PDB file of C-alpha atoms and ligand atoms in Angstrom:
ATOM      1  CA  MET A   1      29.052 220.882 179.949  1.00 94.00           C
ATOM      2  CA  VAL A   2      28.402 217.479 181.534  1.00 97.00           C
ATOM      3  CA  LYS A   3      28.395 217.437 185.335  1.00 98.00           C
ATOM      4  CA  PRO A   4      31.112 215.063 186.624  1.00 98.00           C
ATOM      5  CA  PHE A   5      29.647 211.649 187.436  1.00 98.00           C
ATOM      6  CA  ILE A   6      30.558 208.083 188.234  1.00 98.00           C
ATOM      7  CA  MET A   7      28.689 204.866 187.566  1.00 98.00           C
ATOM      8  CA  GLY A   8      29.254 201.214 188.153  1.00 98.00           C
ATOM      9  CA  SER A   9      27.953 197.664 188.244  1.00 97.00           C
ATOM     10  CA  ASP A  10      26.494 195.835 191.298  1.00 96.00           C
ATOM     11  CA  SER A  11      29.756 195.458 193.213  1.00 96.00           C
ATOM     12  CA  ALA A  12      30.466 199.213 192.993  1.00 97.00           C
ATOM     13  CA  LYS A  13      27.172 200.270 194.567  1.00 97.00           C
ATOM     14  CA  ASN A  14      28.503 200.913 198.065  1.00 97.00           C
ATOM     15  CA  PHE A  15      31.755 202.488 196.919  1.00 98.00           C
ATOM     16  CA  LEU A  16      30.757 205.144 194.381  1.00 98.00           C
ATOM     17  CA  GLU A  17      30.942 207.829 197.056  1.00 98.00           C
ATOM     18  CA  ILE A  18      34.712 207.368 197.114  1.00 98.00           C
ATOM     19  CA  GLY A  19      34.930 208.198 193.431  1.00 98.00           C
ATOM     20  CA  ILE A  20      32.432 211.040 193.505  1.00 98.00           C
ATOM     21  CA  LYS A  21      34.380 212.732 196.298  1.00 98.00           C
ATOM     22  CA  ILE A  22      37.481 212.640 194.102  1.00 98.00           C
ATOM     23  CA  LEU A  23      35.553 214.070 191.147  1.00 98.00           C
ATOM     24  CA  SER A  24      34.038 216.796 193.370  1.00 98.00           C
ATOM     25  CA  GLU A  25      37.556 217.885 194.305  1.00 98.00           C
ATOM     26  CA  GLY A  26      38.204 218.484 190.598  1.00 97.00           C
ATOM     27  CA  LYS A  27      40.495 215.483 190.270  1.00 97.00           C
ATOM     28  CA  ASN A  28      40.566 213.299 187.216  1.00 98.00           C
ATOM     29  CA  ALA A  29      38.434 210.378 186.128  1.00 98.00           C
ATOM     30  CA  LEU A  30      41.342 207.929 186.248  1.00 98.00           C
ATOM     31  CA  ASP A  31      41.883 208.650 189.966  1.00 98.00           C
ATOM     32  CA  ALA A  32      38.176 208.263 190.682  1.00 98.00           C
ATOM     33  CA  VAL A  33      38.048 204.939 188.852  1.00 98.00           C
ATOM     34  CA  GLU A  34      41.224 203.585 190.429  1.00 98.00           C
ATOM     35  CA  GLN A  35      40.313 204.495 194.010  1.00 98.00           C
ATOM     36  CA  THR A  36      36.763 203.157 193.700  1.00 98.00           C
ATOM     37  CA  CYS A  37      38.012 199.891 192.208  1.00 98.00           C
ATOM     38  CA  LYS A  38      40.601 199.566 194.992  1.00 98.00           C
ATOM     39  CA  ALA A  39      37.873 199.813 197.621  1.00 98.00           C
ATOM     40  CA  VAL A  40      35.950 196.981 195.949  1.00 98.00           C
ATOM     41  CA  GLU A  41      39.145 194.921 195.683  1.00 98.00           C
ATOM     42  CA  SER A  42      39.589 195.272 199.456  1.00 98.00           C
ATOM     43  CA  ASN A  43      36.011 194.158 200.212  1.00 97.00           C
ATOM     44  CA  GLN A  44      36.394 190.540 201.243  1.00 96.00           C
ATOM     45  CA  ASP A  45      32.659 189.949 201.214  1.00 95.00           C
ATOM     46  CA  ASP A  46      32.692 190.301 197.450  1.00 95.00           C
ATOM     47  CA  HIS A  47      33.669 186.907 196.107  1.00 95.00           C
ATOM     48  CA  GLY A  48      34.163 187.967 192.517  1.00 96.00           C
ATOM     49  CA  VAL A  49      36.755 190.715 192.997  1.00 97.00           C
ATOM     50  CA  GLY A  50      40.126 190.990 194.770  1.00 98.00           C
ATOM     51  CA  LEU A  51      40.412 189.808 198.374  1.00 97.00           C
ATOM     52  CA  GLY A  52      37.940 187.011 199.046  1.00 96.00           C
ATOM     53  CA  GLY A  53      37.703 186.037 195.377  1.00 97.00           C
ATOM     54  CA  ILE A  54      36.823 182.380 194.836  1.00 96.00           C
ATOM     55  CA  PRO A  55      39.862 180.457 193.584  1.00 96.00           C
ATOM     56  CA  ASN A  56      40.367 178.510 190.383  1.00 94.00           C
ATOM     57  CA  LEU A  57      40.254 174.720 190.202  1.00 91.00           C
ATOM     58  CA  ALA A  58      43.777 174.498 191.567  1.00 92.00           C
ATOM     59  CA  GLY A  59      42.758 176.488 194.651  1.00 94.00           C
ATOM     60  CA  GLU A  60      44.554 179.677 193.560  1.00 97.00           C
ATOM     61  CA  VAL A  61      42.973 183.132 193.445  1.00 98.00           C
ATOM     62  CA  THR A  62      44.038 184.869 190.242  1.00 98.00           C
ATOM     63  CA  LEU A  63      43.022 188.425 189.411  1.00 98.00           C
ATOM     64  CA  ASP A  64      42.461 190.320 186.154  1.00 98.00           C
ATOM     65  CA  ALA A  65      42.014 194.085 185.691  1.00 98.00           C
ATOM     66  CA  SER A  66      42.177 196.863 183.148  1.00 98.00           C
ATOM     67  CA  ILE A  67      41.966 200.633 183.075  1.00 98.00           C
ATOM     68  CA  MET A  68      41.494 202.965 180.110  1.00 98.00           C
ATOM     69  CA  CYS A  69      41.828 206.700 179.483  1.00 98.00           C
ATOM     70  CA  GLY A  70      39.280 208.085 177.036  1.00 98.00           C
ATOM     71  CA  ARG A  71      41.315 211.195 176.230  1.00 98.00           C
ATOM     72  CA  THR A  72      44.435 209.414 174.971  1.00 98.00           C
ATOM     73  CA  LEU A  73      43.057 205.893 174.375  1.00 98.00           C
ATOM     74  CA  ASN A  74      45.926 204.660 176.507  1.00 98.00           C
ATOM     75  CA  ALA A  75      45.171 201.497 178.401  1.00 98.00           C
ATOM     76  CA  GLY A  76      46.804 199.150 180.859  1.00 98.00           C
ATOM     77  CA  ALA A  77      45.861 195.665 181.971  1.00 98.00           C
ATOM     78  CA  VAL A  78      47.073 192.689 183.958  1.00 98.00           C
ATOM     79  CA  ALA A  79      45.822 189.127 183.952  1.00 98.00           C
ATOM     80  CA  HIS A  80      46.280 185.977 186.017  1.00 98.00           C
ATOM     81  CA  VAL A  81      47.949 187.839 188.895  1.00 98.00           C
ATOM     82  CA  ARG A  82      48.521 185.957 192.177  1.00 98.00           C
ATOM     83  CA  ASP A  83      49.380 187.441 195.557  1.00 98.00           C
ATOM     84  CA  TYR A  84      48.811 191.123 194.724  1.00 98.00           C
ATOM     85  CA  LEU A  85      45.544 192.759 195.709  1.00 98.00           C
ATOM     86  CA  HIS A  86      45.338 196.054 193.864  1.00 98.00           C
ATOM     87  CA  VAL A  87      45.505 194.848 190.300  1.00 98.00           C
ATOM     88  CA  ILE A  88      43.699 197.981 189.106  1.00 98.00           C
ATOM     89  CA  SER A  89      46.683 200.027 190.301  1.00 98.00           C
ATOM     90  CA  ILE A  90      49.154 197.628 188.706  1.00 98.00           C
ATOM     91  CA  ALA A  91      47.159 197.974 185.466  1.00 98.00           C
ATOM     92  CA  ARG A  92      47.373 201.760 185.741  1.00 98.00           C
ATOM     93  CA  ARG A  93      51.150 201.572 186.168  1.00 98.00           C
ATOM     94  CA  VAL A  94      51.346 199.289 183.104  1.00 98.00           C
ATOM     95  CA  MET A  95      49.512 202.035 181.217  1.00 98.00           C
ATOM     96  CA  GLU A  96      51.589 204.897 182.557  1.00 98.00           C
ATOM     97  CA  GLU A  97      55.022 203.380 183.040  1.00 98.00           C
ATOM     98  CA  SER A  98      55.472 200.566 180.567  1.00 98.00           C
ATOM     99  CA  PRO A  99      55.470 200.459 176.790  1.00 98.00           C
ATOM    100  CA  HIS A 100      52.841 197.699 176.894  1.00 98.00           C
ATOM    101  CA  VAL A 101      49.107 197.318 177.395  1.00 98.00           C
ATOM    102  CA  LEU A 102      48.762 193.845 178.913  1.00 98.00           C
ATOM    103  CA  LEU A 103      51.050 191.895 181.253  1.00 98.00           C
ATOM    104  CA  VAL A 104      50.156 188.411 182.458  1.00 98.00           C
ATOM    105  CA  GLY A 105      51.051 185.894 185.167  1.00 98.00           C
ATOM    106  CA  ASP A 106      54.661 185.770 186.353  1.00 98.00           C
ATOM    107  CA  GLY A 107      55.606 188.846 184.326  1.00 98.00           C
ATOM    108  CA  ALA A 108      52.799 190.939 185.768  1.00 98.00           C
ATOM    109  CA  GLU A 109      53.768 189.811 189.276  1.00 98.00           C
ATOM    110  CA  LEU A 110      57.411 190.672 188.631  1.00 98.00           C
ATOM    111  CA  PHE A 111      56.353 194.127 187.390  1.00 98.00           C
ATOM    112  CA  ALA A 112      54.315 194.635 190.589  1.00 98.00           C
ATOM    113  CA  GLU A 113      57.210 193.477 192.762  1.00 98.00           C
ATOM    114  CA  HIS A 114      59.619 195.753 190.911  1.00 98.00           C
ATOM    115  CA  LEU A 115      57.331 198.732 191.556  1.00 98.00           C
ATOM    116  CA  GLY A 116      57.079 197.888 195.242  1.00 98.00           C
ATOM    117  CA  PHE A 117      53.489 196.634 195.431  1.00 98.00           C
ATOM    118  CA  GLU A 118      52.874 194.719 198.613  1.00 97.00           C
ATOM    119  CA  LYS A 119      52.139 191.008 198.511  1.00 98.00           C
ATOM    120  CA  THR A 120      48.769 189.960 199.943  1.00 97.00           C
ATOM    121  CA  LYS A 121      47.275 186.565 200.705  1.00 98.00           C
ATOM    122  CA  LEU A 122      44.130 186.693 198.579  1.00 98.00           C
ATOM    123  CA  LEU A 123      42.521 183.431 199.694  1.00 98.00           C
ATOM    124  CA  THR A 124      40.256 184.177 202.654  1.00 97.00           C
ATOM    125  CA  PRO A 125      38.960 181.486 205.042  1.00 97.00           C
ATOM    126  CA  TYR A 126      35.494 181.737 203.419  1.00 96.00           C
ATOM    127  CA  ALA A 127      36.893 181.282 199.911  1.00 96.00           C
ATOM    128  CA  GLU A 128      39.007 178.360 201.060  1.00 96.00           C
ATOM    129  CA  GLU A 129      36.000 176.742 202.698  1.00 94.00           C
ATOM    130  CA  PHE A 130      33.978 177.246 199.522  1.00 92.00           C
ATOM    131  CA  TYR A 131      36.725 175.595 197.485  1.00 92.00           C
ATOM    132  CA  ASN A 132      37.069 172.640 199.851  1.00 91.00           C
ATOM    133  CA  ALA A 133      33.311 172.137 199.965  1.00 88.00           C
ATOM    134  CA  PHE A 134      33.236 172.194 196.179  1.00 85.00           C
ATOM    135  CA  LYS A 135      35.993 169.573 195.995  1.00 84.00           C
ATOM    136  CA  GLU A 136      34.334 167.330 198.518  1.00 82.00           C
ATOM    137  CA  LYS A 137      30.655 167.649 197.619  1.00 77.00           C
ATOM    138  CA  ARG A 138      29.572 169.974 194.848  1.00 78.00           C
ATOM    139  CA  LEU A 139      31.924 168.632 192.220  1.00 75.00           C
ATOM    140  CA  HIS A 140      30.101 165.294 192.291  1.00 74.00           C
ATOM    141  CA  GLU A 141      26.739 167.033 192.069  1.00 74.00           C
ATOM    142  CA  LEU A 142      27.911 168.727 188.894  1.00 72.00           C
ATOM    143  CA  GLY A 143      28.394 165.327 187.319  1.00 70.00           C
ATOM    144  CA  PRO A 144      29.567 161.937 188.515  1.00 66.00           C
ATOM    145  CA  GLU A 145      32.098 161.865 185.699  1.00 67.00           C
ATOM    146  CA  PHE A 146      34.157 164.685 187.179  1.00 73.00           C
ATOM    147  CA  ASP A 147      36.943 164.574 189.707  1.00 77.00           C
ATOM    148  CA  LEU A 148      39.863 166.768 190.632  1.00 81.00           C
ATOM    149  CA  ASP A 149      43.381 165.515 190.327  1.00 75.00           C
ATOM    150  CA  LYS A 150      46.156 167.858 191.472  1.00 74.00           C
ATOM    151  CA  GLY A 151      43.855 170.813 190.885  1.00 76.00           C
ATOM    152  CA  TYR A 152      42.814 169.695 187.435  1.00 80.00           C
ATOM    153  CA  LEU A 153      39.668 168.068 186.130  1.00 77.00           C
ATOM    154  CA  ARG A 154      39.948 164.385 185.531  1.00 74.00           C
ATOM    155  CA  ALA A 155      37.314 161.983 184.310  1.00 69.00           C
ATOM    156  CA  ASP A 156      36.805 158.308 184.880  1.00 67.00           C
ATOM    157  CA  GLU A 157      34.090 158.061 182.283  1.00 63.00           C
ATOM    158  CA  GLN A 158      34.499 157.903 178.567  1.00 63.00           C
ATOM    159  CA  ASP A 159      31.983 160.615 177.718  1.00 66.00           C
ATOM    160  CA  TYR A 160      34.022 163.187 179.600  1.00 68.00           C
ATOM    161  CA  ASP A 161      33.268 166.658 178.310  1.00 75.00           C
ATOM    162  CA  ILE A 162      34.875 169.605 180.067  1.00 77.00           C
ATOM    163  CA  ASN A 163      32.221 171.954 178.647  1.00 78.00           C
ATOM    164  CA  LYS A 164      29.516 170.141 180.588  1.00 76.00           C
ATOM    165  CA  TRP A 165      31.160 170.973 183.856  1.00 76.00           C
ATOM    166  CA  PHE A 166      31.709 174.624 182.956  1.00 78.00           C
ATOM    167  CA  GLU A 167      28.123 175.047 181.715  1.00 77.00           C
ATOM    168  CA  ARG A 168      26.791 173.622 184.962  1.00 75.00           C
ATOM    169  CA  LEU A 169      28.758 176.175 186.961  1.00 75.00           C
ATOM    170  CA  GLU A 170      27.161 179.063 185.118  1.00 60.00           C
ATOM    171  CA  PRO A 171      25.656 181.588 185.481  1.00 66.00           C
ATOM    172  CA  HIS A 172      25.825 182.793 189.059  1.00 74.00           C
ATOM    173  CA  MET A 173      29.297 181.675 190.092  1.00 80.00           C
ATOM    174  CA  ARG A 174      31.371 184.717 189.291  1.00 83.00           C
ATOM    175  CA  GLY A 175      31.595 188.480 189.706  1.00 90.00           C
ATOM    176  CA  THR A 176      33.324 191.628 188.528  1.00 96.00           C
ATOM    177  CA  VAL A 177      33.193 195.344 189.108  1.00 97.00           C
ATOM    178  CA  ASP A 178      32.902 197.981 186.386  1.00 98.00           C
ATOM    179  CA  VAL A 179      33.623 201.600 187.359  1.00 98.00           C
ATOM    180  CA  MET A 180      33.266 204.427 184.827  1.00 98.00           C
ATOM    181  CA  ALA A 181      33.799 208.146 185.400  1.00 98.00           C
ATOM    182  CA  PHE A 182      33.419 211.502 183.649  1.00 98.00           C
ATOM    183  CA  ASP A 183      35.424 214.363 185.180  1.00 98.00           C
ATOM    184  CA  ILE A 184      35.315 218.158 185.296  1.00 98.00           C
ATOM    185  CA  ASN A 185      37.595 218.409 182.250  1.00 98.00           C
ATOM    186  CA  GLN A 186      35.120 216.211 180.376  1.00 98.00           C
ATOM    187  CA  ASN A 187      37.563 213.312 180.345  1.00 98.00           C
ATOM    188  CA  ILE A 188      36.386 209.733 180.621  1.00 98.00           C
ATOM    189  CA  ALA A 189      38.045 206.756 182.327  1.00 98.00           C
ATOM    190  CA  THR A 190      36.928 203.172 182.842  1.00 98.00           C
ATOM    191  CA  GLY A 191      38.164 200.337 185.050  1.00 98.00           C
ATOM    192  CA  VAL A 192      37.242 196.685 185.428  1.00 98.00           C
ATOM    193  CA  THR A 193      38.625 194.348 188.089  1.00 98.00           C
ATOM    194  CA  THR A 194      37.748 190.739 188.873  1.00 98.00           C
ATOM    195  CA  SER A 195      38.785 187.368 190.210  1.00 98.00           C
ATOM    196  CA  GLY A 196      36.822 185.940 187.281  1.00 96.00           C
ATOM    197  CA  THR A 197      34.689 182.844 187.110  1.00 93.00           C
ATOM    198  CA  TYR A 198      34.716 180.765 190.270  1.00 92.00           C
ATOM    199  CA  LEU A 199      36.636 177.499 189.883  1.00 92.00           C
ATOM    200  CA  LYS A 200      37.878 178.421 186.440  1.00 92.00           C
ATOM    201  CA  LEU A 201      40.458 176.249 184.732  1.00 92.00           C
ATOM    202  CA  PRO A 202      43.955 177.291 185.816  1.00 93.00           C
ATOM    203  CA  GLY A 203      45.242 179.822 183.295  1.00 96.00           C
ATOM    204  CA  ARG A 204      41.799 181.105 182.338  1.00 96.00           C
ATOM    205  CA  VAL A 205      41.568 184.831 181.621  1.00 98.00           C
ATOM    206  CA  GLY A 206      38.213 186.524 181.082  1.00 97.00           C
ATOM    207  CA  ASP A 207      37.128 189.695 179.308  1.00 98.00           C
ATOM    208  CA  SER A 208      37.918 192.157 182.112  1.00 98.00           C
ATOM    209  CA  PRO A 209      41.588 192.747 181.187  1.00 98.00           C
ATOM    210  CA  ILE A 210      40.919 192.593 177.447  1.00 98.00           C
ATOM    211  CA  ILE A 211      40.603 196.099 176.057  1.00 98.00           C
ATOM    212  CA  GLY A 212      37.696 196.142 173.627  1.00 98.00           C
ATOM    213  CA  ALA A 213      36.046 193.081 175.184  1.00 98.00           C
ATOM    214  CA  GLY A 214      35.280 193.938 178.835  1.00 98.00           C
ATOM    215  CA  ASN A 215      36.398 197.578 178.864  1.00 98.00           C
ATOM    216  CA  TYR A 216      36.545 200.458 176.416  1.00 98.00           C
ATOM    217  CA  CYS A 217      36.221 204.236 176.396  1.00 98.00           C
ATOM    218  CA  ASP A 218      36.816 207.132 174.061  1.00 98.00           C
ATOM    219  CA  ASN A 219      36.144 210.752 175.053  1.00 98.00           C
ATOM    220  CA  ARG A 220      34.596 211.449 171.643  1.00 98.00           C
ATOM    221  CA  TYR A 221      31.833 208.848 171.915  1.00 98.00           C
ATOM    222  CA  GLY A 222      31.565 207.356 175.386  1.00 98.00           C
ATOM    223  CA  ALA A 223      32.371 204.297 177.460  1.00 98.00           C
ATOM    224  CA  ALA A 224      31.213 200.714 177.950  1.00 98.00           C
ATOM    225  CA  CYS A 225      32.109 197.940 180.396  1.00 98.00           C
ATOM    226  CA  CYS A 226      30.873 194.365 180.732  1.00 98.00           C
ATOM    227  CA  THR A 227      30.121 191.811 183.385  1.00 97.00           C
ATOM    228  CA  GLY A 228      28.973 188.251 182.830  1.00 95.00           C
ATOM    229  CA  THR A 229      30.451 185.373 180.876  1.00 94.00           C
ATOM    230  CA  GLY A 230      33.758 186.843 179.789  1.00 96.00           C
ATOM    231  CA  GLU A 231      34.179 184.351 176.974  1.00 95.00           C
ATOM    232  CA  LEU A 232      31.174 185.910 175.226  1.00 96.00           C
ATOM    233  CA  ALA A 233      32.423 189.482 175.575  1.00 98.00           C
ATOM    234  CA  ILE A 234      35.777 188.405 174.128  1.00 98.00           C
ATOM    235  CA  ARG A 235      34.158 186.595 171.191  1.00 97.00           C
ATOM    236  CA  ASN A 236      31.939 189.551 170.470  1.00 97.00           C
ATOM    237  CA  GLY A 237      34.312 192.432 171.229  1.00 98.00           C
ATOM    238  CA  SER A 238      31.417 193.813 173.249  1.00 98.00           C
ATOM    239  CA  ALA A 239      32.752 196.944 174.978  1.00 98.00           C
ATOM    240  CA  ARG A 240      34.268 198.427 171.849  1.00 98.00           C
ATOM    241  CA  ALA A 241      31.216 197.443 169.816  1.00 98.00           C
ATOM    242  CA  VAL A 242      28.984 199.437 172.161  1.00 98.00           C
ATOM    243  CA  VAL A 243      31.240 202.505 171.877  1.00 98.00           C
ATOM    244  CA  VAL A 244      31.244 202.205 168.075  1.00 98.00           C
ATOM    245  CA  TYR A 245      27.434 201.913 168.056  1.00 98.00           C
ATOM    246  CA  MET A 246      27.279 205.152 170.045  1.00 98.00           C
ATOM    247  CA  LYS A 247      29.642 206.707 167.505  1.00 98.00           C
ATOM    248  CA  THR A 248      27.091 205.909 164.803  1.00 98.00           C
ATOM    249  CA  GLY A 249      24.420 207.794 166.750  1.00 98.00           C
ATOM    250  CA  MET A 250      22.756 205.134 168.900  1.00 98.00           C
ATOM    251  CA  SER A 251      21.870 206.080 172.465  1.00 98.00           C
ATOM    252  CA  PRO A 252      23.742 204.191 175.214  1.00 98.00           C
ATOM    253  CA  THR A 253      20.657 202.027 175.801  1.00 98.00           C
ATOM    254  CA  GLU A 254      20.260 201.204 172.114  1.00 98.00           C
ATOM    255  CA  ALA A 255      23.963 200.442 171.788  1.00 98.00           C
ATOM    256  CA  CYS A 256      23.927 198.122 174.816  1.00 98.00           C
ATOM    257  CA  GLU A 257      20.781 196.383 173.542  1.00 98.00           C
ATOM    258  CA  GLU A 258      22.354 195.860 170.128  1.00 98.00           C
ATOM    259  CA  SER A 259      25.414 194.179 171.603  1.00 98.00           C
ATOM    260  CA  MET A 260      23.279 191.921 173.821  1.00 98.00           C
ATOM    261  CA  LYS A 261      21.233 190.935 170.753  1.00 98.00           C
ATOM    262  CA  GLU A 262      24.462 189.858 169.083  1.00 97.00           C
ATOM    263  CA  ILE A 263      25.277 187.680 172.070  1.00 97.00           C
ATOM    264  CA  GLN A 264      21.764 186.168 172.017  1.00 97.00           C
ATOM    265  CA  GLU A 265      22.403 185.209 168.402  1.00 95.00           C
ATOM    266  CA  ILE A 266      25.558 183.218 169.101  1.00 93.00           C
ATOM    267  CA  VAL A 267      24.642 181.086 172.142  1.00 92.00           C
ATOM    268  CA  GLU A 268      21.658 179.579 173.952  1.00 90.00           C
ATOM    269  CA  LYS A 269      20.839 181.128 177.335  1.00 90.00           C
ATOM    270  CA  PRO A 270      23.723 183.597 177.582  1.00 92.00           C
ATOM    271  CA  SER A 271      24.537 185.492 180.730  1.00 93.00           C
ATOM    272  CA  MET A 272      26.032 188.852 179.779  1.00 95.00           C
ATOM    273  CA  ASN A 273      25.613 192.459 180.866  1.00 97.00           C
ATOM    274  CA  VAL A 274      26.950 195.761 179.611  1.00 98.00           C
ATOM    275  CA  ILE A 275      26.648 199.314 180.923  1.00 98.00           C
ATOM    276  CA  ALA A 276      27.548 202.461 179.016  1.00 98.00           C
ATOM    277  CA  PHE A 277      27.407 206.234 178.788  1.00 98.00           C
ATOM    278  CA  ASN A 278      27.957 208.634 175.922  1.00 98.00           C
ATOM    279  CA  SER A 279      29.839 211.907 175.595  1.00 98.00           C
ATOM    280  CA  LEU A 280      26.657 213.820 176.548  1.00 98.00           C
ATOM    281  CA  GLY A 281      26.538 212.015 179.872  1.00 98.00           C
ATOM    282  CA  GLU A 282      23.495 209.882 178.970  1.00 98.00           C
ATOM    283  CA  THR A 283      23.638 206.389 180.468  1.00 98.00           C
ATOM    284  CA  GLY A 284      22.290 202.944 179.615  1.00 98.00           C
ATOM    285  CA  GLY A 285      22.638 199.263 180.232  1.00 98.00           C
ATOM    286  CA  ALA A 286      21.395 195.931 178.936  1.00 98.00           C
ATOM    287  CA  SER A 287      21.535 192.300 179.896  1.00 98.00           C
ATOM    288  CA  THR A 288      20.658 188.984 178.318  1.00 97.00           C
ATOM    289  CA  HIS A 289      18.976 187.634 181.447  1.00 94.00           C
ATOM    290  CA  ARG A 290      17.649 190.351 183.765  1.00 92.00           C
ATOM    291  CA  GLU A 291      16.625 193.988 184.055  1.00 94.00           C
ATOM    292  CA  ILE A 292      20.149 194.930 184.960  1.00 92.00           C
ATOM    293  CA  PRO A 293      20.517 197.588 187.631  1.00 97.00           C
ATOM    294  CA  TYR A 294      23.496 199.904 187.535  1.00 98.00           C
ATOM    295  CA  TYR A 295      24.457 202.657 189.926  1.00 98.00           C
ATOM    296  CA  TYR A 296      25.036 206.351 189.294  1.00 98.00           C
ATOM    297  CA  MET A 297      26.117 209.477 191.182  1.00 98.00           C
ATOM    298  CA  ASN A 298      26.984 212.940 189.973  1.00 98.00           C
ATOM    299  CA  ILE A 299      28.678 215.653 192.010  1.00 98.00           C
ATOM    300  CA  ASP A 300      25.291 216.972 193.222  1.00 97.00           C
ATOM    301  CA  SER A 301      23.854 213.574 194.224  1.00 97.00           C
ATOM    302  CA  GLN A 302      23.009 213.044 197.879  1.00 95.00           C
ATOM    303  CA  ARG A 303      22.968 209.304 197.449  1.00 97.00           C
ATOM    304  CA  VAL A 304      23.602 206.543 194.943  1.00 98.00           C
ATOM    305  CA  GLU A 305      20.880 206.303 192.312  1.00 98.00           C
ATOM    306  CA  THR A 306      19.820 202.918 190.959  1.00 98.00           C
ATOM    307  CA  ARG A 307      19.101 202.948 187.230  1.00 98.00           C
ATOM    308  CA  LYS A 308      17.646 200.071 185.313  1.00 97.00           C
ATOM    309  CA  GLY A 309      18.964 198.689 182.038  1.00 97.00           C
ATOM    310  CA  SER A 310      16.931 196.607 179.608  1.00 97.00           C
ATOM    311  CA  TRP A 311      16.505 192.881 179.411  1.00 97.00           C
ATOM    312  CA  VAL A 312      17.206 191.746 175.871  1.00 97.00           C
ATOM    313  CA  LYS A 313      15.389 188.483 175.283  1.00 95.00           C
ATOM    314  CA  LYS A 314      15.974 186.137 172.398  1.00 86.00           C
TER     315      LYS A 314
HETATM  316  N1  LIG B 401      33.341 188.891 183.212  1.00 97.57           N
HETATM  317  C1  LIG B 401      34.010 188.207 184.283  1.00 97.57           C
HETATM  318  C2  LIG B 401      34.892 187.154 183.704  1.00 97.57           C
HETATM  319  O1  LIG B 401      34.478 186.475 182.778  1.00 97.57           O
HETATM  320  C3  LIG B 401      33.084 187.598 185.290  1.00 97.57           C
HETATM  321  C4  LIG B 401      31.846 188.368 185.675  1.00 97.57           C
HETATM  322  O2  LIG B 401      31.685 189.497 185.286  1.00 97.57           O
HETATM  323  O3  LIG B 401      30.977 187.843 186.362  1.00 97.57           O
HETATM  324  O4  LIG B 401      35.968 186.945 184.212  1.00 97.57           O
END
């Protein structure tokens, strides 16, 4: 029998104790994941998740999240949500109380309002300052051809290429939290919540709320969650790919490495990370650009353990 445990990406490091306490009380993996994600969403010093997230080009903070149950393969997700902080909880209610998997934008907000979620101003003074500084100074550093008009990119030059601007923003301007848990009943749950890429185009949705791209779990084989350039995880179906690789017998590390190799094959200098565990409780991680740390606690841990994933080079 696998001892209940929780693991997560960088942003979860200081919050895993919340989840492990829930697992120690014999509660389920979904509760541990949801409560840990909520704590990260409330941390305004994290500029890639929830409160304090850096806004999109129009100055709006929009959040994406998903949650999955490995026992039933039920999943819930929301994308492009404004004015509601705990998108992980809204995603859970989508899973448990709606016939759907993914709600977006106005519809997701209406669903949250209908269920009585409280509205929250997500744009903090720091995030607003960051946005204004970007508009006034950094935008021009990214390329003299770019300007912002009513929150949208505009170009005065003929060789305008929106990709250039986006590439220059990468790779450090974004964040996400992955939280993954294994409970006393040997059930798995995974959650991912994010404000996405800083200064994204209005309407942009990343991999975090896309089941199979940024988040996937299945009690029979294991779980995988991504951080990094969401567009790559969507194109590659990364989280589900890692779980399928574990199904074929690869260890979590091998499965993560394989999916990062696939990313290396499709673009130059990618910036992607994935962390995983299997049904035996073995863990792993891999990244295209660093020795990715991830964080682990089981019900006997005194403190959070840092584990290191592999760096998959071209
Ligand atoms: N994967 C997230 C997204 O693309 C961002 C991140 O993990 O840094 O929205």
